[in-house]
XYZ file of N, CA, C and O in Angstrom:
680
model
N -3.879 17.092 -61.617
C -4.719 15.912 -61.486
C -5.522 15.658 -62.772
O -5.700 16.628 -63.510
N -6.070 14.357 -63.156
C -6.619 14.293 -64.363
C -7.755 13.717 -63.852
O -7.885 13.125 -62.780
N -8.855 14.018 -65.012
C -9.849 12.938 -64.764
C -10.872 11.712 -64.811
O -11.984 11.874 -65.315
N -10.530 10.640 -64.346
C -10.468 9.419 -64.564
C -11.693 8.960 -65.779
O -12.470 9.780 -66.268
N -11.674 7.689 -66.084
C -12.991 7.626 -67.232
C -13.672 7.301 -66.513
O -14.680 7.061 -67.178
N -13.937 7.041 -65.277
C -15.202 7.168 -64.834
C -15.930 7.933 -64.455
O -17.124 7.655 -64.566
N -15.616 8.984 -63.958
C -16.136 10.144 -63.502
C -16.683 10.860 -64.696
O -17.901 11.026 -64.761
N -15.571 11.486 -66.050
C -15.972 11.702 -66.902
C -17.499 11.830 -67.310
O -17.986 12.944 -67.505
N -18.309 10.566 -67.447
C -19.511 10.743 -68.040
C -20.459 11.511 -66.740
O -21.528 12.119 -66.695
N -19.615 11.181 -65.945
C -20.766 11.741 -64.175
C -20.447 13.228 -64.740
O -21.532 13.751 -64.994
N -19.356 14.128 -65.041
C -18.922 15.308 -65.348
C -20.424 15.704 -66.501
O -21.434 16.389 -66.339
N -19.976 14.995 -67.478
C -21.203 15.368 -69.004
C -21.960 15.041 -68.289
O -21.876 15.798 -67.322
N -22.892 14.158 -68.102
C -24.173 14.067 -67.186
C -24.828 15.016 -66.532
O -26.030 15.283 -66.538
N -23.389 15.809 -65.614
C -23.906 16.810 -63.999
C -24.097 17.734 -65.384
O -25.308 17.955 -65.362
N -23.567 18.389 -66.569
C -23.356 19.135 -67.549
C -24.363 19.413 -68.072
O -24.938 20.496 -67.960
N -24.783 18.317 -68.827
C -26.560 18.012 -69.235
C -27.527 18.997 -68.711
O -28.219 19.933 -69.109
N -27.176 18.172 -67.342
C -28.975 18.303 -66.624
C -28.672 19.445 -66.051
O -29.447 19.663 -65.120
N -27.822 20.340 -66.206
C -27.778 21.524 -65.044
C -28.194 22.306 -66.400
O -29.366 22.653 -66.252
N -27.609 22.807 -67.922
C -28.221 23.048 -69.188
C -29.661 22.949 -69.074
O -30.473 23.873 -69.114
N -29.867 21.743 -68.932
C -31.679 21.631 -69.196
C -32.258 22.140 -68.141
O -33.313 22.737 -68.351
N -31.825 22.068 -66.935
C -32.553 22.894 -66.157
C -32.596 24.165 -66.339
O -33.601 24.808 -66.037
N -31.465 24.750 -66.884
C -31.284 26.501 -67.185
C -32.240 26.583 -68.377
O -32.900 27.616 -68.491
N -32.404 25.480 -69.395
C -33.071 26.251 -70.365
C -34.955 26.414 -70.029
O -35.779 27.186 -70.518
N -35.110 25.206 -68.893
C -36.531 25.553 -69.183
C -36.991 26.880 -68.165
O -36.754 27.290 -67.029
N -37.668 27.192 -69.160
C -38.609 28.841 -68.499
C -37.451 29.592 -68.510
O -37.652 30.197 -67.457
N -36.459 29.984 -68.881
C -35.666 31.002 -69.169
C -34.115 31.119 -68.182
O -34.075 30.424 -67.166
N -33.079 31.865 -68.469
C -32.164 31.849 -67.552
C -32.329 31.954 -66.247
O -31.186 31.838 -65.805
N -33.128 32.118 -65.264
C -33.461 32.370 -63.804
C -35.021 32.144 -63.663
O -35.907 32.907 -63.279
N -35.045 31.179 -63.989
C -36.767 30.324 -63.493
C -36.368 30.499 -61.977
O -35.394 30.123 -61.326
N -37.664 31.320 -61.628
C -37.383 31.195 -59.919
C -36.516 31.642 -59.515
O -36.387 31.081 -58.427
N -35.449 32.591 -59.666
C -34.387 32.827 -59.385
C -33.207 32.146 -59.304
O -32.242 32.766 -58.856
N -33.027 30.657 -59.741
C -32.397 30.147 -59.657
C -31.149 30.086 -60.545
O -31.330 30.532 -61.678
N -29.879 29.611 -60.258
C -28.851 29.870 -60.807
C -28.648 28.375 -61.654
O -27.683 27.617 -61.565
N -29.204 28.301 -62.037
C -28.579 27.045 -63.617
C -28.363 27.153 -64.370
O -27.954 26.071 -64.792
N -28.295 28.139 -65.349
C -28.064 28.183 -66.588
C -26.241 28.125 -66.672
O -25.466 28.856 -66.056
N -25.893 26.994 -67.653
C -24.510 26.221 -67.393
C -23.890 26.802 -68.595
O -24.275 26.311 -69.656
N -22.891 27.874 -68.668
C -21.980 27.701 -69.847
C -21.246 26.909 -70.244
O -21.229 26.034 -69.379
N -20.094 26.428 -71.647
C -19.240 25.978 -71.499
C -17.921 27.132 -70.916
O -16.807 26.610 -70.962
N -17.928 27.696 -70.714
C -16.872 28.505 -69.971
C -17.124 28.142 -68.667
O -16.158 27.582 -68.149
N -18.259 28.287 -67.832
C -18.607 27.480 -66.540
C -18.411 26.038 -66.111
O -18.299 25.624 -64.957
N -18.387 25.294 -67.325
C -17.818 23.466 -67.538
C -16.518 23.925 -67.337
O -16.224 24.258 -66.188
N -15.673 24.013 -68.223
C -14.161 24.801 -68.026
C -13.972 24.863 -66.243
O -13.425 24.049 -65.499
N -14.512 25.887 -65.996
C -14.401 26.330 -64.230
C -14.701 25.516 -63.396
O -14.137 25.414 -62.307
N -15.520 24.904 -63.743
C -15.652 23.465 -63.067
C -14.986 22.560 -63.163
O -14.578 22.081 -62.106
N -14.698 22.113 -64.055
C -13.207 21.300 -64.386
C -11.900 21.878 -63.647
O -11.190 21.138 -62.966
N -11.629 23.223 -63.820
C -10.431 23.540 -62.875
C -11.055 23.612 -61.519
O -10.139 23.381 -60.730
N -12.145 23.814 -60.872
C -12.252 23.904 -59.865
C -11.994 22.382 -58.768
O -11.704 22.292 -57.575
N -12.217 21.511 -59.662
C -12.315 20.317 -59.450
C -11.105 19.625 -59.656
O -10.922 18.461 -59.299
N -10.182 20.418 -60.299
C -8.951 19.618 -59.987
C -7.914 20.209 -59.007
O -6.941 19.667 -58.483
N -8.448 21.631 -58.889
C -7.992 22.538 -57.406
C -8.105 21.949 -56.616
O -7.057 21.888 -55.973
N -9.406 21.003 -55.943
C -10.036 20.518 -54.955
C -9.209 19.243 -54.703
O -8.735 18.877 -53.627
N -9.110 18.513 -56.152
C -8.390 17.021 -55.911
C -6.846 17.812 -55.135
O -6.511 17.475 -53.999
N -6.175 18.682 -55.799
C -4.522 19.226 -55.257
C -5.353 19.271 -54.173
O -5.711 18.094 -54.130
N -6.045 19.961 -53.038
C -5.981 19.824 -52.107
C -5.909 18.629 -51.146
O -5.216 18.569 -50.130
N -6.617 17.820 -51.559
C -6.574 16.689 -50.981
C -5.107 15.532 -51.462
O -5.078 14.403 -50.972
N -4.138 15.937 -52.309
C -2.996 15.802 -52.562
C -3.230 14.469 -53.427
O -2.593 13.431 -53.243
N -4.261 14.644 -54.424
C -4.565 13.416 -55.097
C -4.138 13.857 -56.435
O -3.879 14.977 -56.875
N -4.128 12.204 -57.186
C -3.371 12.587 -58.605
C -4.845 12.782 -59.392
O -4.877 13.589 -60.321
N -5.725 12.254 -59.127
C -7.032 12.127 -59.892
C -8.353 13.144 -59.442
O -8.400 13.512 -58.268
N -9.127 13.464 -60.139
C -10.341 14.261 -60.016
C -11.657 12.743 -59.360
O -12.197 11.829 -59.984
N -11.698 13.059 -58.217
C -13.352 12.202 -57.763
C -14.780 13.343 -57.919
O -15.047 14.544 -57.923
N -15.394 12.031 -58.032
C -17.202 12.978 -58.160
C -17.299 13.953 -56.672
O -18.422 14.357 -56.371
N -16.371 14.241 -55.955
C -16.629 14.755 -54.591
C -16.412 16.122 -55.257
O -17.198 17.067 -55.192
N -15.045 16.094 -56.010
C -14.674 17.365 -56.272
C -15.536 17.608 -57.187
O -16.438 18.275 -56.680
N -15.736 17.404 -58.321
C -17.135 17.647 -59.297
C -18.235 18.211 -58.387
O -18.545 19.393 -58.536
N -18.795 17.534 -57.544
C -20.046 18.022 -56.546
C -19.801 19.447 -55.951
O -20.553 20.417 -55.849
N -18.462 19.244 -55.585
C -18.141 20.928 -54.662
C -18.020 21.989 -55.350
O -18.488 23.084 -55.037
N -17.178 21.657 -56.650
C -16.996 22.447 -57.394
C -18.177 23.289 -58.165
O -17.998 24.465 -58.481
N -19.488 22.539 -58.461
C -20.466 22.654 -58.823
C -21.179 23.883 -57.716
O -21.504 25.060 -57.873
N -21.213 23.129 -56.799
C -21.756 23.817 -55.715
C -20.922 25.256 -55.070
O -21.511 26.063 -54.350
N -19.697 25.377 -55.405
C -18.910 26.598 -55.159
C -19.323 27.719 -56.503
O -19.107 28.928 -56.427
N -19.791 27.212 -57.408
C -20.115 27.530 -58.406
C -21.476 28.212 -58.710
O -21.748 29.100 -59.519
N -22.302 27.493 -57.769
C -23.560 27.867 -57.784
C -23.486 29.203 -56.456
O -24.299 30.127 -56.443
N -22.606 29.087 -55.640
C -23.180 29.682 -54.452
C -22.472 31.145 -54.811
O -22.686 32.099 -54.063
N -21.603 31.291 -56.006
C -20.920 32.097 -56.271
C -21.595 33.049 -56.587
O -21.518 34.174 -56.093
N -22.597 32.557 -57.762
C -23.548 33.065 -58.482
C -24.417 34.041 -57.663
O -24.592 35.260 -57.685
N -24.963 32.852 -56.816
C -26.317 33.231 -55.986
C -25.735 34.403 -54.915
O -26.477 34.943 -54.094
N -24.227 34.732 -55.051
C -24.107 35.287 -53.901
C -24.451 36.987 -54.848
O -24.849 38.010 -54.290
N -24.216 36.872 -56.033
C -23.883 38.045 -56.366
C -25.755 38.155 -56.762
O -25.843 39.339 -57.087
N -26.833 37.704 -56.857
C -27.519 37.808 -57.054
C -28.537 38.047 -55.826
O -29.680 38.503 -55.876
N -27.736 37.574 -54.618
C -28.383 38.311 -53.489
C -28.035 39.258 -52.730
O -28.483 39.683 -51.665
N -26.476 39.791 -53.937
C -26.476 41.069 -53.135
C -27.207 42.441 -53.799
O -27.416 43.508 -53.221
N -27.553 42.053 -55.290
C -27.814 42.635 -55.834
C -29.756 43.161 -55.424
O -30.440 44.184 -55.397
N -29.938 41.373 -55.130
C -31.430 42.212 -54.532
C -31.708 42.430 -53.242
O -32.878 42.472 -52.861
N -30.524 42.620 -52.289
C -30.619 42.966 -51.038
C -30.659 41.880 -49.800
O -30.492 42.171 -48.616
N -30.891 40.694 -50.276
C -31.291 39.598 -49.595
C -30.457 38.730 -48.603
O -30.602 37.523 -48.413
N -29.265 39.834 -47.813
C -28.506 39.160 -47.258
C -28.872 39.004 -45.950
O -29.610 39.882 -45.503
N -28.607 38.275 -45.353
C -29.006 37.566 -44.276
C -28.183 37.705 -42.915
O -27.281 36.950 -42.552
N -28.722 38.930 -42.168
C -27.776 39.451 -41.091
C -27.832 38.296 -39.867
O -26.852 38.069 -39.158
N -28.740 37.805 -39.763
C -28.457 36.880 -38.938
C -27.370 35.727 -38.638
O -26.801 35.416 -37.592
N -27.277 35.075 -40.288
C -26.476 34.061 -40.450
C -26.895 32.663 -40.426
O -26.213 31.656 -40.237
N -28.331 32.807 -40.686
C -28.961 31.616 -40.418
C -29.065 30.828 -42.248
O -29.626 31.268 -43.252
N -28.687 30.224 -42.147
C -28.264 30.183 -43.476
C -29.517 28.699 -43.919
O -29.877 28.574 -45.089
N -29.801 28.159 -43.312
C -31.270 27.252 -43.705
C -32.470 28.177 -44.209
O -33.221 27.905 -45.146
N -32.518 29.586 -43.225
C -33.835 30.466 -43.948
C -33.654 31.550 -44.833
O -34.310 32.569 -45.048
N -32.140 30.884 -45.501
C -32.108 31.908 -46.256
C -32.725 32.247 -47.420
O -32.106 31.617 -48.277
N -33.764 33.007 -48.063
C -34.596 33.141 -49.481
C -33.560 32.981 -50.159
O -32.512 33.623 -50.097
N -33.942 31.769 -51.091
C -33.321 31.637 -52.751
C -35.089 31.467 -53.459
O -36.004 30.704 -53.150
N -34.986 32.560 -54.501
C -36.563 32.617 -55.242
C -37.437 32.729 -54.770
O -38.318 32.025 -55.265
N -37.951 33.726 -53.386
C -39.004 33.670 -52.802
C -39.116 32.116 -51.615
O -39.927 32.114 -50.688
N -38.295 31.079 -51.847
C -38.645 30.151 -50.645
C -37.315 29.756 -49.772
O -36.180 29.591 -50.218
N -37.592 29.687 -48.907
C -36.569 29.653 -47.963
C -35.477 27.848 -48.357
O -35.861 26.773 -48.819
N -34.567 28.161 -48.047
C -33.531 27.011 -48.616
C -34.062 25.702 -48.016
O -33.932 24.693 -48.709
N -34.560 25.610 -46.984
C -35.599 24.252 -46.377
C -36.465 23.330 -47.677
O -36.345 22.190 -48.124
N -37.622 24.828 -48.066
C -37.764 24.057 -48.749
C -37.782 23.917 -50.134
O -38.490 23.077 -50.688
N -37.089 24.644 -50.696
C -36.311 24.398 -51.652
C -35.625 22.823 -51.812
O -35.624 22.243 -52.898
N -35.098 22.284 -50.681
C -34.001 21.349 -50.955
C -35.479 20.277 -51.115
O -35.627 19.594 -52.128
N -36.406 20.265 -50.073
C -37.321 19.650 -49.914
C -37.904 18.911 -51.659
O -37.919 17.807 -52.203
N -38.406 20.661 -52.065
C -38.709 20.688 -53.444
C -38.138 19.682 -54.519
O -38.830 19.155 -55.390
N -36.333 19.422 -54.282
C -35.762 19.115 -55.187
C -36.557 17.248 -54.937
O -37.044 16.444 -55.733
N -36.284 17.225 -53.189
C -36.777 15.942 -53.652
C -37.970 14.795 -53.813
O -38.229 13.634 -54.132
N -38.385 15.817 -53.427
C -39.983 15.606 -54.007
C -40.065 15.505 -55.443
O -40.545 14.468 -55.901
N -39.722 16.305 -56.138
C -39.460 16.695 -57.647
C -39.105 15.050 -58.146
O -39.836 14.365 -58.861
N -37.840 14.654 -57.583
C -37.008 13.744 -58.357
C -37.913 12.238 -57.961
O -37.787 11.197 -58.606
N -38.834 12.411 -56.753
C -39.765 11.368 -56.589
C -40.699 11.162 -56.983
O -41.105 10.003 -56.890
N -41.535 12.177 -57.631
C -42.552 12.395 -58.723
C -42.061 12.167 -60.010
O -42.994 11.750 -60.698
N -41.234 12.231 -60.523
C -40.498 12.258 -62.073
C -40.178 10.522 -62.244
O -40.500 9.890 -63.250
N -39.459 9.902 -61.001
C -39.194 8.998 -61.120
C -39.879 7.489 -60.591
O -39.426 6.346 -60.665
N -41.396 8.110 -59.930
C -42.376 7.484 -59.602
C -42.116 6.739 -58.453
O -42.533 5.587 -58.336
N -41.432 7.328 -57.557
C -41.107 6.059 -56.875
C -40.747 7.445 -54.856
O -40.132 8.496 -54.674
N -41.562 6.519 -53.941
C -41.367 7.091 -52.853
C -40.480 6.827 -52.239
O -40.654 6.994 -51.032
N -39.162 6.320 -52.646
C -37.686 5.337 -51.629
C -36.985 6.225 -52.336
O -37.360 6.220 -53.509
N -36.065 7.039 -52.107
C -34.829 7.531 -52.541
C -33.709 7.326 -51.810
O -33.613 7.588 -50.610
N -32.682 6.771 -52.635
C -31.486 6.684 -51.610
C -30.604 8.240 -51.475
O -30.418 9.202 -52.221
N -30.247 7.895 -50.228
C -29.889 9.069 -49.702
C -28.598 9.888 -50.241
O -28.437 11.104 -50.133
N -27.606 8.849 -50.917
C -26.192 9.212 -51.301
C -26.594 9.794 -52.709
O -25.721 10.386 -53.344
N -28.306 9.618 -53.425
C -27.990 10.365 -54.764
C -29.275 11.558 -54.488
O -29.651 12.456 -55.242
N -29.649 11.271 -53.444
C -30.121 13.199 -52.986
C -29.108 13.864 -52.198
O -29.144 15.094 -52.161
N -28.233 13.259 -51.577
C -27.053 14.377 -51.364
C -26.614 15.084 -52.845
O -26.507 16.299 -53.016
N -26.353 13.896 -54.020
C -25.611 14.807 -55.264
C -26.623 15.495 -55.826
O -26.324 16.421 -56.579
N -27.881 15.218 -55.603
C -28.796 16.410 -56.173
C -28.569 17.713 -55.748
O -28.389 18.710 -56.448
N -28.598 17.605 -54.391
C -28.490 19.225 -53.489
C -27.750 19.579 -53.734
O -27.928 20.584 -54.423
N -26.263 19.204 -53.480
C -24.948 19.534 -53.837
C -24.679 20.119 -54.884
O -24.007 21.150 -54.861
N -25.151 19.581 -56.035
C -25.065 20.074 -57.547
C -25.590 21.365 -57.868
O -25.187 22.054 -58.806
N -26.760 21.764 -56.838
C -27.899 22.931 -56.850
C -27.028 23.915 -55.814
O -27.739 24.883 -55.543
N -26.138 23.973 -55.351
C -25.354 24.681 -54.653
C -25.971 24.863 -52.999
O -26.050 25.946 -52.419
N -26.395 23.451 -52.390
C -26.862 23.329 -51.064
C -25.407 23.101 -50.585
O -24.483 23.213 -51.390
N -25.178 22.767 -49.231
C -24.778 22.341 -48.416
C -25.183 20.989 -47.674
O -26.315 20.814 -47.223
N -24.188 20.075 -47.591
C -24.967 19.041 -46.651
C -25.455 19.085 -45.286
O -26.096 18.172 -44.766
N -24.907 20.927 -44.332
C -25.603 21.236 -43.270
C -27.304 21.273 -43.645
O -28.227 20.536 -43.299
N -27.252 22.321 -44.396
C -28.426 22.687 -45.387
C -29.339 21.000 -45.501
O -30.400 20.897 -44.885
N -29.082 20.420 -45.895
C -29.830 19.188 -46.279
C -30.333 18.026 -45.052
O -31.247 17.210 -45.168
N -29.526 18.212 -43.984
C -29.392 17.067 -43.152
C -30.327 18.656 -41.897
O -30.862 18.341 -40.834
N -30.302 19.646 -42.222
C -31.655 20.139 -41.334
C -32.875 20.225 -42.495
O -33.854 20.672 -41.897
N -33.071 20.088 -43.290
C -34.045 20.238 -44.031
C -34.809 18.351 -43.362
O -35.735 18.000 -42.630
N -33.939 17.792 -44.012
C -34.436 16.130 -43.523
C -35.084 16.148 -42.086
O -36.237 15.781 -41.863
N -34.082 16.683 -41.008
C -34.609 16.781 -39.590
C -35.958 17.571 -39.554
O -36.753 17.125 -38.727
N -36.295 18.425 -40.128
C -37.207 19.213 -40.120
C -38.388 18.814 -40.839
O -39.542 19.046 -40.477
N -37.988 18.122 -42.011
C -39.312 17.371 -42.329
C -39.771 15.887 -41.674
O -40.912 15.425 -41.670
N -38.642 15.323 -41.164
C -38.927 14.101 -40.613
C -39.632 14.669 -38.923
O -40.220 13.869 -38.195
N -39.530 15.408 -38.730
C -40.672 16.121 -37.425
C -41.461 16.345 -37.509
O -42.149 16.704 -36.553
N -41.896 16.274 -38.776
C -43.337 16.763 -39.620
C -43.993 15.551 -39.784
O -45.216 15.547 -39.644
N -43.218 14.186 -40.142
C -43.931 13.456 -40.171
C -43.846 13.440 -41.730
O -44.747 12.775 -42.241
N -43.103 13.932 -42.474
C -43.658 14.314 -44.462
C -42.615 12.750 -44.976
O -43.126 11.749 -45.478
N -41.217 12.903 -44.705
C -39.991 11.967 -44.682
C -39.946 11.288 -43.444
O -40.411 11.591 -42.345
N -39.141 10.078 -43.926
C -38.860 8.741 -43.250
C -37.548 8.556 -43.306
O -37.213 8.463 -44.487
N -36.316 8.424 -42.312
C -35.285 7.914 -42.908
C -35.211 6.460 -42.157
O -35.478 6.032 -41.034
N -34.672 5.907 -43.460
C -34.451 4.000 -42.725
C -33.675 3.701 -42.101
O -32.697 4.448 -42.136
N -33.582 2.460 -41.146
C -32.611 2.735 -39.795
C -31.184 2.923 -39.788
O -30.490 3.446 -38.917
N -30.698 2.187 -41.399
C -29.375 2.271 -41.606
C -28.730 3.702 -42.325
O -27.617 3.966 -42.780
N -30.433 4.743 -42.142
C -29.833 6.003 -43.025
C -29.678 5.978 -44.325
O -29.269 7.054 -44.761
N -29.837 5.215 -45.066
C -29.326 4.912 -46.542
C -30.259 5.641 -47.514
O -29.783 6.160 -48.524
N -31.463 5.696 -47.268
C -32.616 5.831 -47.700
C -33.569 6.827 -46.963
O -33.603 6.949 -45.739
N -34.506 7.676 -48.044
C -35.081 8.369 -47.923
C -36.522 7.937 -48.065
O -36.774 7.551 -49.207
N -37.538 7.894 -47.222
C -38.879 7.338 -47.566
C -39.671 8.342 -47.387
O -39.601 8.861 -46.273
N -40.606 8.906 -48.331
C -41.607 9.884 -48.773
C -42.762 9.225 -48.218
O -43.195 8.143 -48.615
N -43.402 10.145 -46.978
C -44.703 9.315 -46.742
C -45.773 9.643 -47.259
O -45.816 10.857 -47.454
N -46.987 8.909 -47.685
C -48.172 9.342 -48.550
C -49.010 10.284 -47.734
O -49.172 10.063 -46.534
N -49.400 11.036 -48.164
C -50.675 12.417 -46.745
C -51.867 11.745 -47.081
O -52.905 12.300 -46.719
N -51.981 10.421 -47.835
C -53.176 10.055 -48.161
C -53.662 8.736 -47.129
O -54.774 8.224 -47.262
């Protein structure tokens, strides 16, 4: 499978910002797994055209980029939580510690983060799925994090789902 020119710059882009996230505060700020090689671009690229053969396509989509990313990340994190013990006999995989906070709110974190940076309390929902995704969540992972804060009263989702609304505590 090859991959198309559109996706392409979504590829350098996801490339970028996963780099800049690894470089600030050091390789494992928080424990987290970002720091992006180009040997890891490489793996991602084949991982992502593994993904398209599965789906018996001639072309690479941003789906496979997203998974691939995210198979990528969870790879990491797996060997880094076995190393500090942190496996999770239960199987509950929403409370699972990544960096001291449980994956809830972690995902939470991300989008709060991207609503403060970008000044704005409306996020649509299809580009905080590729946030999480990229960070090696799950969309189970994300769609209980949402349920769980929208019980709280913190998030809003709009009736058609599209959108994410951040409510003010003020």
């Amino acid at each position: 499978p090859f991959v198309p020119t559109d996706v392409a710059p979504y590829i350098v882009e996801a490339y970028v910002g996963l780099r800049s996230q690894g470089s600030e505060g050091g390789p494992q700020k928080n424990g987290d797994q970002t720091v992006m090689t180009a040997r890891q671009l490489l793996s991602i690229l084949r991982l992502s055209q593994g993904l398209a053969r599965l789906r018996f396509s001639d072309y690479v989509a941003r789906e496979d980029v997203d998974e691939a990313i995210r198979l990528t990340h969870m790879s990491k994190s797996s060997l880094t939580d076995h190393d500090q013990g942190e496996g999770d006999a239960s199987g509950s995989s929403s409370k699972r510690k990544w960096g001291g906070e449980d994956v809830t709110s972690r995902i939470f974190n991300i989008i709060r983060d991207y609503s403060t940076s970008s000044r704005t309390l409306r996020i649509e929902l299809k580009l905080v799925e590729a946030m999480v995704l990229r960070k090696g969540f799950t969309e189970q992972q994300l769609k209980q994090c949402l349920e769980e804060y929208q019980s709280l009263d913190i998030i809003q989702m709009n009736s058609t789902r599209t959108h994410i609304d951040l409510l003010s505590g003020e």
